[in-house]
Coordinates of C-alpha atoms and ligand atoms in Angstrom, one line a residue:
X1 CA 56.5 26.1 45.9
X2 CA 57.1 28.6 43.4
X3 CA 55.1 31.7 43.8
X4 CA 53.8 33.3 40.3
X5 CA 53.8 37.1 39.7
X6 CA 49.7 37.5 39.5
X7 CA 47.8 37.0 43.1
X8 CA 44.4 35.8 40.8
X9 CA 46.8 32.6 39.4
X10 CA 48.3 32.5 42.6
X11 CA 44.8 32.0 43.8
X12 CA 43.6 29.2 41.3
X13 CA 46.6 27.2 41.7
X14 CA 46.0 27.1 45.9
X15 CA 42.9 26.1 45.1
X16 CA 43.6 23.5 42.9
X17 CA 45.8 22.3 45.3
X18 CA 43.0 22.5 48.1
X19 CA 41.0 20.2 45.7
X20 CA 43.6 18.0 45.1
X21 CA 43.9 16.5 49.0
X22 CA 40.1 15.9 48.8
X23 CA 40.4 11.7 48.6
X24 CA 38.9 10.6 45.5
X25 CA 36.4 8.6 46.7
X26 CA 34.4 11.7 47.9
X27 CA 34.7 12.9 44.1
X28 CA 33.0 9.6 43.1
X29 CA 30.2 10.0 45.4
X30 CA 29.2 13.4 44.7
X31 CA 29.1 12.4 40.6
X32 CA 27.3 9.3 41.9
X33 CA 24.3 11.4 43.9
X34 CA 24.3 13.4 40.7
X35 CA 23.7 10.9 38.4
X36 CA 20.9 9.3 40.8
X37 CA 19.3 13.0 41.4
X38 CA 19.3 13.7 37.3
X39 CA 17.7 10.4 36.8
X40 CA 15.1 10.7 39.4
X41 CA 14.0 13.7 37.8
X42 CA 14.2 12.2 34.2
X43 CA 11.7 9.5 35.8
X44 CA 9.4 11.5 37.1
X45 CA 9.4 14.1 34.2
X46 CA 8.8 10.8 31.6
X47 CA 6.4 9.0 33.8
X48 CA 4.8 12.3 34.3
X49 CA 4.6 11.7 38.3
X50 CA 2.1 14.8 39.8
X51 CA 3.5 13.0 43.4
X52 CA 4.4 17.2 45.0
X53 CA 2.1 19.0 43.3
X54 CA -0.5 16.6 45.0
X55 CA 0.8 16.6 47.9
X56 CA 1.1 20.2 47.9
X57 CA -2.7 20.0 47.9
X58 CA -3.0 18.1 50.6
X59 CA -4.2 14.6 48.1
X60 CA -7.5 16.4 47.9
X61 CA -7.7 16.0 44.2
X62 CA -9.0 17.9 40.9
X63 CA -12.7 18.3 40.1
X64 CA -15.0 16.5 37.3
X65 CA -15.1 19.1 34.5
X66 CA -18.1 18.6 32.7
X67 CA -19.2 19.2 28.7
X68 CA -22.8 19.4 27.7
X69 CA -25.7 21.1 26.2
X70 CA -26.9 23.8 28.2
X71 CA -30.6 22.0 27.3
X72 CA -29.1 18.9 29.3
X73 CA -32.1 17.3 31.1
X74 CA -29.4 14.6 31.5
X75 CA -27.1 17.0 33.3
X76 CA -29.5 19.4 34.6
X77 CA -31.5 16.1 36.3
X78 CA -28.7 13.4 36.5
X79 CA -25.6 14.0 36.7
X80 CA -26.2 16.9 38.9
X81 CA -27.5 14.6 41.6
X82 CA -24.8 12.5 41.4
X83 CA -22.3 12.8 44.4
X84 CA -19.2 11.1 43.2
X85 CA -18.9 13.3 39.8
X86 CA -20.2 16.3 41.5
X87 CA -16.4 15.7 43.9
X88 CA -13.1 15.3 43.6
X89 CA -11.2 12.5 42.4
X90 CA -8.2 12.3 44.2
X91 CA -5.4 9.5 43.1
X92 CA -3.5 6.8 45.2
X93 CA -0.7 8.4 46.7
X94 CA 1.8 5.7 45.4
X95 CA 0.0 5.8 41.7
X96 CA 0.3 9.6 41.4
X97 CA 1.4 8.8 37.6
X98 CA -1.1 7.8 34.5
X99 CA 1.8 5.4 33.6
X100 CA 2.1 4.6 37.0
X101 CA -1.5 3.8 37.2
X102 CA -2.2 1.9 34.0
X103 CA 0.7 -0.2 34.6
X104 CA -0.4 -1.5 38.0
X105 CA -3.7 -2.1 36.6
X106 CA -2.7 -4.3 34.1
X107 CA -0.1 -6.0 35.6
X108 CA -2.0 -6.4 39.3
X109 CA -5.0 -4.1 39.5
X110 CA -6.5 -5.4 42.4
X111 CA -9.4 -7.0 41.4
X112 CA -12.5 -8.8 43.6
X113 CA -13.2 -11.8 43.2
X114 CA -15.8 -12.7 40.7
X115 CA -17.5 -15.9 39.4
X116 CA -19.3 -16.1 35.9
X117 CA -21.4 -18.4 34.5
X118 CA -20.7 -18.7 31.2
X119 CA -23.7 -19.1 28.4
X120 CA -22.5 -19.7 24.8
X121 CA -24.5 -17.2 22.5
X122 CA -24.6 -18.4 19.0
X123 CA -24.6 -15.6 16.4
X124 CA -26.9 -16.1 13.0
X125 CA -23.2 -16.1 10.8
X126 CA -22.5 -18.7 12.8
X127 CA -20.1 -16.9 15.4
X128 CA -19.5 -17.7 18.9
X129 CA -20.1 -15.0 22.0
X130 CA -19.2 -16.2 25.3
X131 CA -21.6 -14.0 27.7
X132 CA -20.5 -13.9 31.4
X133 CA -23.1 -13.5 33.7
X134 CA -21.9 -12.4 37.5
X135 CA -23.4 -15.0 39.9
X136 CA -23.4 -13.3 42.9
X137 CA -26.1 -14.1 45.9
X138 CA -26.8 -9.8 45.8
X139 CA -27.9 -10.0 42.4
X140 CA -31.8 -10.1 42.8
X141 CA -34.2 -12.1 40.3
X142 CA -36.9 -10.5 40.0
X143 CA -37.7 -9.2 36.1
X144 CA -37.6 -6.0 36.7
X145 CA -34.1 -6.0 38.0
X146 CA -31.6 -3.5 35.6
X147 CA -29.6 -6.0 33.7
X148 CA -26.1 -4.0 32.7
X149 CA -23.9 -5.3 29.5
X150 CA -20.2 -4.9 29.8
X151 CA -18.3 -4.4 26.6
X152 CA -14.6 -5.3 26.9
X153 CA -11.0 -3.4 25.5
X154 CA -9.2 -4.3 22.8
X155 CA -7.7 -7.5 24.0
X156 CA -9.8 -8.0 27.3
X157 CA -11.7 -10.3 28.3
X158 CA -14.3 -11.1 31.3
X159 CA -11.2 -12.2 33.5
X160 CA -9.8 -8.3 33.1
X161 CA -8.7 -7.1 36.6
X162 CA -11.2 -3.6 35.1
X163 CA -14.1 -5.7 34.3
X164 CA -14.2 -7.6 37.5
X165 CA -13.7 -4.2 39.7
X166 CA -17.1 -3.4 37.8
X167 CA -18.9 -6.3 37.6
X168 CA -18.4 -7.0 41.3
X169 CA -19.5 -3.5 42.3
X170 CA -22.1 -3.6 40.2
X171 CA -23.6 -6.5 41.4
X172 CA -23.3 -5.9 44.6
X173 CA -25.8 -3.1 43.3
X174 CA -28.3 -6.0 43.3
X175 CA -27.9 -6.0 39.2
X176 CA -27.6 -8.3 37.0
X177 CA -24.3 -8.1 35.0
X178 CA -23.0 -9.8 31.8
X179 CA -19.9 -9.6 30.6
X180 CA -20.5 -9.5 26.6
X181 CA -16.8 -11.0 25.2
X182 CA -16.1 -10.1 21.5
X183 CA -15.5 -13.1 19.3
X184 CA -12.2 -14.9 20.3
X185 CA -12.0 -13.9 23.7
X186 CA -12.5 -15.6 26.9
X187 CA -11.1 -18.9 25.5
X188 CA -14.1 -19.6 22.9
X189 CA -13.1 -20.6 19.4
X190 CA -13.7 -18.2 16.4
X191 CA -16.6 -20.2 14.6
X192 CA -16.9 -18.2 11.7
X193 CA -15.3 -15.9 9.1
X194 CA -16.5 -12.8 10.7
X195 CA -14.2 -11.6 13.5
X196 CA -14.7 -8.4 15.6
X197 CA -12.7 -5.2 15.3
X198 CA -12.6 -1.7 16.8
X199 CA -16.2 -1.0 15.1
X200 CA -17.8 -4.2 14.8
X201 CA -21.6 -3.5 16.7
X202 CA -23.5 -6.5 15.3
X203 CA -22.7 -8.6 17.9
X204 CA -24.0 -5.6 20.6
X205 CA -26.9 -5.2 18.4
X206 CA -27.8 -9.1 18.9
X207 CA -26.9 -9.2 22.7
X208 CA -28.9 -6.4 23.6
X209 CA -32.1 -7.2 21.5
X210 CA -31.7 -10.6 22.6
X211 CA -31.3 -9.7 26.3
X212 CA -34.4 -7.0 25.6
X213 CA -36.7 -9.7 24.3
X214 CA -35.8 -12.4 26.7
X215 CA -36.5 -9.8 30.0
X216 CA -38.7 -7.1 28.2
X217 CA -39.2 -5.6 31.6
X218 CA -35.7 -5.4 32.9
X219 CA -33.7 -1.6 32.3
X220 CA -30.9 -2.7 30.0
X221 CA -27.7 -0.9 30.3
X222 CA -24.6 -0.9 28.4
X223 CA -20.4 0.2 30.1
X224 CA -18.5 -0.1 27.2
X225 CA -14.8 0.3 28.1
X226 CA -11.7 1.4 25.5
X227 CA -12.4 -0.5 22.2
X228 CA -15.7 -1.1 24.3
X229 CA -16.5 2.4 24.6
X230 CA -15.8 3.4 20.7
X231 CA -18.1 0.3 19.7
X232 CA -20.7 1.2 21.9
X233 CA -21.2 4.7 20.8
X234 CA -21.0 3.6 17.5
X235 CA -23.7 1.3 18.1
X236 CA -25.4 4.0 19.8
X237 CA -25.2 6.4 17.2
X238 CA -26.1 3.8 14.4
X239 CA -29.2 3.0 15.8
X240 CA -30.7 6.3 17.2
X241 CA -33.9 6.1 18.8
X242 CA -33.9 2.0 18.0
X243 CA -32.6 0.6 20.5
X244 CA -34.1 -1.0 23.7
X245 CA -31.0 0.6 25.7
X246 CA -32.2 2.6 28.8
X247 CA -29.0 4.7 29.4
X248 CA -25.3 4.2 28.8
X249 CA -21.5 4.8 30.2
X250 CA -18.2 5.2 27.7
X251 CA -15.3 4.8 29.4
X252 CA -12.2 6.3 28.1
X253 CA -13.5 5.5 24.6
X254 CA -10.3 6.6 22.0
X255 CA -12.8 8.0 19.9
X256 CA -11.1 9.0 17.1
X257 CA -8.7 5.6 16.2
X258 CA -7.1 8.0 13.2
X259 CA -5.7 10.5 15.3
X260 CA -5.1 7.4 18.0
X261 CA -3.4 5.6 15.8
X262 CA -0.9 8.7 14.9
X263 CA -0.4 9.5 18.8
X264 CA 0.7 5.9 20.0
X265 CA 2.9 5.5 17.2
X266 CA 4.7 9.6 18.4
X267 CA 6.2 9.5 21.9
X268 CA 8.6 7.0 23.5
X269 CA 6.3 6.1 26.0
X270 CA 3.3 5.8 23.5
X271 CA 5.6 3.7 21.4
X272 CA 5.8 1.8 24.4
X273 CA 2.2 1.1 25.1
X274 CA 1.7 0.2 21.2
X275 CA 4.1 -2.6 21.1
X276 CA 2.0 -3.8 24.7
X277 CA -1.3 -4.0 22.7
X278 CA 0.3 -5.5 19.6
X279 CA 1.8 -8.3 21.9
X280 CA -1.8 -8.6 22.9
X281 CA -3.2 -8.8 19.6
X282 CA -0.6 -11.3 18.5
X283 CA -1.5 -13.4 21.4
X284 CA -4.9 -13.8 20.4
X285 CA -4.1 -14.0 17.2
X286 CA -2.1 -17.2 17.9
X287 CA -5.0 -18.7 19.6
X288 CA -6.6 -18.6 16.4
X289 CA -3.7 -19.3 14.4
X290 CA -5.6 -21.5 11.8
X291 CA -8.1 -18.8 10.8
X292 CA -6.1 -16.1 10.8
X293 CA -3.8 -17.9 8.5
X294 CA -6.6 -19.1 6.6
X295 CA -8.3 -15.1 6.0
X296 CA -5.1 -12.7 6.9
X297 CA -1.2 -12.5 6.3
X298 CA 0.3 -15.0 9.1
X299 CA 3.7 -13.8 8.8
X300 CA 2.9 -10.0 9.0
X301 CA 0.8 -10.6 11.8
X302 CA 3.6 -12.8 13.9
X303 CA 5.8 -9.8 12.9
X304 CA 3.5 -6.6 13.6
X305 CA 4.9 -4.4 16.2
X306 CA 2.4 -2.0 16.5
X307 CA -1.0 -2.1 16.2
X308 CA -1.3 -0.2 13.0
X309 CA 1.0 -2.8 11.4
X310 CA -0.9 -5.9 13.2
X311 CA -4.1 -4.1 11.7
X312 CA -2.8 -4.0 8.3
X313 CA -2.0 -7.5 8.2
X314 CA -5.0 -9.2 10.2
X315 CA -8.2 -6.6 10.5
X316 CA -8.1 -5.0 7.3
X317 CA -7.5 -8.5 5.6
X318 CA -10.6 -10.2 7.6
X319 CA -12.8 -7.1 7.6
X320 CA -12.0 -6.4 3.8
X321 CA -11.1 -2.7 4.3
X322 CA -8.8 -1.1 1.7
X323 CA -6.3 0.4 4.0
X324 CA -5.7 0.9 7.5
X325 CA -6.6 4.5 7.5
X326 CA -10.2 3.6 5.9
X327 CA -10.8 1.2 8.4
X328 CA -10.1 3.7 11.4
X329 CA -11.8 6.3 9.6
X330 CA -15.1 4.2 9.4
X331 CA -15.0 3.0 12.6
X332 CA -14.0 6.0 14.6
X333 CA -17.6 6.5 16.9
X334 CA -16.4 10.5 16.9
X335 CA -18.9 10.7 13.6
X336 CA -21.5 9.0 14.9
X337 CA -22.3 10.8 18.5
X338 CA -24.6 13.8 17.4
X339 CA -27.0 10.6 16.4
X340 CA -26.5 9.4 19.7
X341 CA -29.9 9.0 21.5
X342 CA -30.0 7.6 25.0
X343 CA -28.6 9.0 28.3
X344 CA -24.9 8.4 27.8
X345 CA -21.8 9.2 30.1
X346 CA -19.1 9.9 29.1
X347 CA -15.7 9.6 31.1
X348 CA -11.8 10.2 30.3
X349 CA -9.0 10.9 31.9
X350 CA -6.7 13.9 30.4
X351 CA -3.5 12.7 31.2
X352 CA -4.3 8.8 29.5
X353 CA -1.4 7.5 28.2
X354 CA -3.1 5.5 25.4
X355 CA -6.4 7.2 24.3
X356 CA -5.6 10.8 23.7
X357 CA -7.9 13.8 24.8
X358 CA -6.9 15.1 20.9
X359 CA -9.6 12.7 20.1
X360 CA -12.5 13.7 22.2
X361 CA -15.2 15.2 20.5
X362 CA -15.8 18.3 22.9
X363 CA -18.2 20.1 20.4
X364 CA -20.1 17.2 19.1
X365 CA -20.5 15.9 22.4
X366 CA -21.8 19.4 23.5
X367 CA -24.3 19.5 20.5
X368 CA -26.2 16.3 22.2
X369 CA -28.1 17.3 24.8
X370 CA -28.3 13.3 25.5
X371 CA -24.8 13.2 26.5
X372 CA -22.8 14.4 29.3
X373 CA -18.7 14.6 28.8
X374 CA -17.0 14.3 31.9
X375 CA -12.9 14.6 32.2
X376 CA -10.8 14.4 35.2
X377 CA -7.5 16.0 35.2
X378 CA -6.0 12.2 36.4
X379 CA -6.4 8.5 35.9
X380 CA -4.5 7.0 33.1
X381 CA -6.2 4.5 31.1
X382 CA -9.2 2.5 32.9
X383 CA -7.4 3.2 36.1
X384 CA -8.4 5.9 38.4
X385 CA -7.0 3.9 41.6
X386 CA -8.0 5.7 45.1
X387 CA -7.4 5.0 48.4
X388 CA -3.7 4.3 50.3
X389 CA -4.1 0.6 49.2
X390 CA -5.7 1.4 45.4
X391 CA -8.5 -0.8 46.1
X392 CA -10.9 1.0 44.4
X393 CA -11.5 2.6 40.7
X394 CA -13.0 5.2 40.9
X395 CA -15.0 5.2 37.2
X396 CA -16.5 1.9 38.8
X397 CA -18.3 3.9 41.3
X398 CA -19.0 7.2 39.3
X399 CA -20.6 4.9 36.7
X400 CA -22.4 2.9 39.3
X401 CA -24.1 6.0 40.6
X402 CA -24.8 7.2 37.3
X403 CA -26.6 4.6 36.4
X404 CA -28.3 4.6 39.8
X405 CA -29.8 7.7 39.4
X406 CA -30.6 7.4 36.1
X407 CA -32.8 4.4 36.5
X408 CA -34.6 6.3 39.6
X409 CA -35.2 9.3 37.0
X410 CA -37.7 9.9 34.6
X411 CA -34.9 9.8 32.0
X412 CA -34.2 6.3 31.1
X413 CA -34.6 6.0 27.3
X414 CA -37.6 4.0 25.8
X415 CA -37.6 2.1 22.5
X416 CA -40.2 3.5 20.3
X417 CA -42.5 0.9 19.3
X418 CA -42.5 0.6 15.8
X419 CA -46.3 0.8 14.6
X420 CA -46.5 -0.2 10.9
X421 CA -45.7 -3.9 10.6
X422 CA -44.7 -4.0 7.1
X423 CA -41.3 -2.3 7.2
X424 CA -38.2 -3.6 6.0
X425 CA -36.8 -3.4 9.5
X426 CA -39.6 -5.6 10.4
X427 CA -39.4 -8.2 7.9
X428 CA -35.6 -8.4 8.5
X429 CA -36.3 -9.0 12.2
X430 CA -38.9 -12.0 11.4
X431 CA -36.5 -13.5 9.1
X432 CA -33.5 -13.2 11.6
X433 CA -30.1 -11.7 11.3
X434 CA -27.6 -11.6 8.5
X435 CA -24.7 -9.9 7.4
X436 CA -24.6 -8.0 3.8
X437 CA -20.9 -7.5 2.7
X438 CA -20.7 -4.7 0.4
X439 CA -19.1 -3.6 -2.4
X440 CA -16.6 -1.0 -0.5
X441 CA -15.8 -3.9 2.1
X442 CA -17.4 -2.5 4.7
X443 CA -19.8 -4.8 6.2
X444 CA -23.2 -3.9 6.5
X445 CA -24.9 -5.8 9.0
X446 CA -28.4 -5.9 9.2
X447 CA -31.1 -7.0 11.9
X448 CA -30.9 -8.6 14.8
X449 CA -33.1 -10.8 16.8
X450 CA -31.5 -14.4 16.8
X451 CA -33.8 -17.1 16.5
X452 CA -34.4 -19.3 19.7
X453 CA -32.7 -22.4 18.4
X454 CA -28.9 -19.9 18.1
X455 CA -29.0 -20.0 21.4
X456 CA -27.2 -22.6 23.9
X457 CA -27.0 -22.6 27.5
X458 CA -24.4 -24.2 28.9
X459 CA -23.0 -25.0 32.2
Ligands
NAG501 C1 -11.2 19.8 44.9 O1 -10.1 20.2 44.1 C2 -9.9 21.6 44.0 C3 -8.7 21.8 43.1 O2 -7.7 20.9 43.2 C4 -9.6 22.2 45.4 O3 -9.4 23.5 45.4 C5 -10.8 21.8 46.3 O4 -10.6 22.2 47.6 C6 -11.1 20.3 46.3 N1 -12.3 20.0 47.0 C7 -12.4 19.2 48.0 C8 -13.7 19.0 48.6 O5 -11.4 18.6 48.4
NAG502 C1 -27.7 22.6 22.3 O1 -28.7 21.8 21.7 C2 -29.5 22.6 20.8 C3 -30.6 21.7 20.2 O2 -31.1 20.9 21.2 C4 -28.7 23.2 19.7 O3 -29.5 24.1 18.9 C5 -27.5 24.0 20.3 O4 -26.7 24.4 19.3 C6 -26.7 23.1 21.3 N1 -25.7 23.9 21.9 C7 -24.4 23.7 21.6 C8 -23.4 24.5 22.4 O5 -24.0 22.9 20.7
NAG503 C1 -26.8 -6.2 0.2 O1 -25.8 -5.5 -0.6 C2 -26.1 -5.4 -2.0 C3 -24.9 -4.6 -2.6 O2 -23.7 -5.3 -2.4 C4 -27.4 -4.7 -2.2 O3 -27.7 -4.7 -3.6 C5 -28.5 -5.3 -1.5 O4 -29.7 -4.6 -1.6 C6 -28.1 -5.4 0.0 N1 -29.2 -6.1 0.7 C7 -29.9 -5.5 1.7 C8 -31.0 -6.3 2.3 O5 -29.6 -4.4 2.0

């Protein structure tokens, strides 16, 4: 071995040589455990996994933070009493992620079994609504009993592993329940040239003044979910003080669909979740594949990847609005909550993957004293999964107690009877419902009650 002149190179080379006579295969496996270790972390950095820092805490969760006017009877009197928002929610050990979380729900979620008895509700344009009543032997008859309307997601119907954790649990309340599908869903056929979208609350309107006048002593109430949520504050918001709804629960409504739109189509992951709801759209779009032919672009709808794109070629075609940024403009429900004017909860998670917290409407919501905002730190979208074997959501049970509390309050909201006889609202009521199409596209739709003869029973 030939010695160099410098001890520091003399050095190097000896221990080059030292690494040299370590066998290869060690080499391989300390790159290998690197690799693994860098793409654990990139995992749980991009799935945004809160597994240590929860258990850190010992899995005893983050609190409800709440938003409301200070003036809040409904806070001050409700939601105050209620135990389950007043604690923690603490997430399933194993679904310490809001992808995580979302993902099981979708793809298993857990849900109880439910059975539905379907009745076929005839709208006056002609449309087809498949309501879902729970049949459960809990569910008492009596006409007093709260009935509670369930407005679906995007592409969800009554068979939803979501819907069935509430209607179950809700039913097991000794409620009524009725799943209210939009137009298309839950395997009816789409009987007319009106289709639903993201703001469509005509065919809430109808249900809930037809469900008011055929049990005109039963507490109605309304858990919109998602799409659900943003339609039913709409709705709330559009008709103020006129509406025969006793209290209400949004659950994480996107709010906003503009500022939506831009953050699902920004990061990977959202990217991700986009392309999922677009695949969803598509598919009911191809269940209706003659009508949408008929009224919309076929081949830009078989070929939207993203529901911006599926919207351009389907919903702004059928709904007749002039781009895609009008039509989430108009039917964002963000504009409409300061008219908002029965009890309403409000739940979202911050960390949901789909329906971002940019969108929630933290002042206006604060300006209502009829609504209370509630955000938990965890959840994902519609999840919320707690306990070791995610059995449970818990909005399902937060909103459950809400609603609980509210209808033993003196706080449930009352229609105001509507004393002159001779009002336009009145006469457009006698004569039954229609729908105006405007000039601008945007349809205006007008009254309400069906007449008897709409409706079929079936089953
Ligand atoms: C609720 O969560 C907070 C913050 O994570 C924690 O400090 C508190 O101890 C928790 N409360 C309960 C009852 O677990
Ligand atoms: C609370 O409501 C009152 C009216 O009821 C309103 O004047 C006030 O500005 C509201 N507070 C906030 C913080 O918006
Ligand atoms: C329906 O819309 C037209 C404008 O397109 C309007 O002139 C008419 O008054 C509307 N009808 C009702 C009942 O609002």
């Amino acid at each position: 071995m030939e010695l160099d002149s410098s001890t520091t190179s003399n050095g190097y080379l000896l221990l080059l040589k030292g690494l040299s006579l370590i066998p290869i295969s060690h080499y391989a496996f300390a790159f290998i455990t690197l690799i693994i270790f860098l793409l654990i972390s990139i995992i749980y950095n991009s799935l945004e996994i809160h597994f240590f820092q929860d258990l850190f805490s010992g899995f005893s969760g983050s609190p409800v933070q709440f938003s409301y006017n200070s003036s809040s009877q409904i806070y001050h009197a409700v939601v105050s009493n209620c135990r389950i928002l007043q604690g923690n929610y603490s997430v399933t050990p194993w679904l310490s992620s809001p992808h995580l979380q979302t993902i099981f729900l979708n793809f298993f979620g857990n849900p109880p079994t439910v059975k539905y008895k379907r009745q076929l509700f005839t709208t006056s344009d002609g449309g087809t609504l498949a309501l879902d009543w729970v049949t459960s032997s809990d569910v008492s008859d009596d006409e007093s009993t709260p009935i509670v309307v369930l407005i679906p997601g995007l592409t969800s119907d009554s068979s939803s592993p979501y819907l069935k954790h509430l209607a179950y649990h809700t039913a097991k309340r000794g409620w009524k329940v009725v799943v209210s599908n939009h137009r298309g869903f839950g395997g009816v056929p789409i009987t007319s040239d009106c289709f639903y979208n993201s703001g469509w609350t005509e065919d809430t309107r109808t249900v809930v003044n037809y469900l008011h006048k055929e049990n005109p002593r039963a507490p109605l109430f309304i858990v919109g979910t998602s799409i659900g949520a943003n339609i039913l504050v709409k709705y709330l918001g559009e008709d103020g003080e006129n509406t025969p709804v006793a209290g209400a629960v949004a659950v994480c409504s996107p709010w906003d669909l503009l500022i939506g739109d831009r953050y699902i189509n920004r990061a990977p992951m959202q990217k991700l979740y986009n392309k999922a709801l677009a695949g969803g759209q598509r598919d009911y779009a191809k269940l209706h594949q003659p009508q949408f032919s008929r009224l919309a672009n076929w081949e830009g709808i078989e070929k939207s990847l993203s529901v911006r794109e599926f919207d351009e070629h389907a919903t702004c075609m059928v709904g007749k609005y002039e781009t895609v940024d009008t039509y989430y403009r108009r039917c964002s429900s963000s504009t409409y909550v300061q008219s908002v004017s029965v009890p309403l909860l409000c739940i979202s998670a911050l960390d949901d993957p789909v329906c971002t917290t940019e969108a929630i409407p933290w002042d206006e919501c604060k300006a209502n004293k009829n609504i209370v905002l509630a955000t938990v730190k965890h959840g994902g979208h519609l999840a919320f999964f707690e306990g070791i074997t995610a059995s449970s959501l818990w909005w399902v049970r937060a909103t459950n107690e809400f609603l609980s509390v509210l209808h033993s309050s003196h706080y449930m909201h009352e229609q105001k009877k509507i004393s002159t006889p001779n009002t336009l609202l009145d006469s457009s009521i006698d004569q039954g419902p229609y729908v105006n199409v405007t000039e601008d596209g945007m349809v205006a739709a007008l009254n309400n009650e069906p007449t008897t003869d709409n409706q079929k029973k079936y089953r």
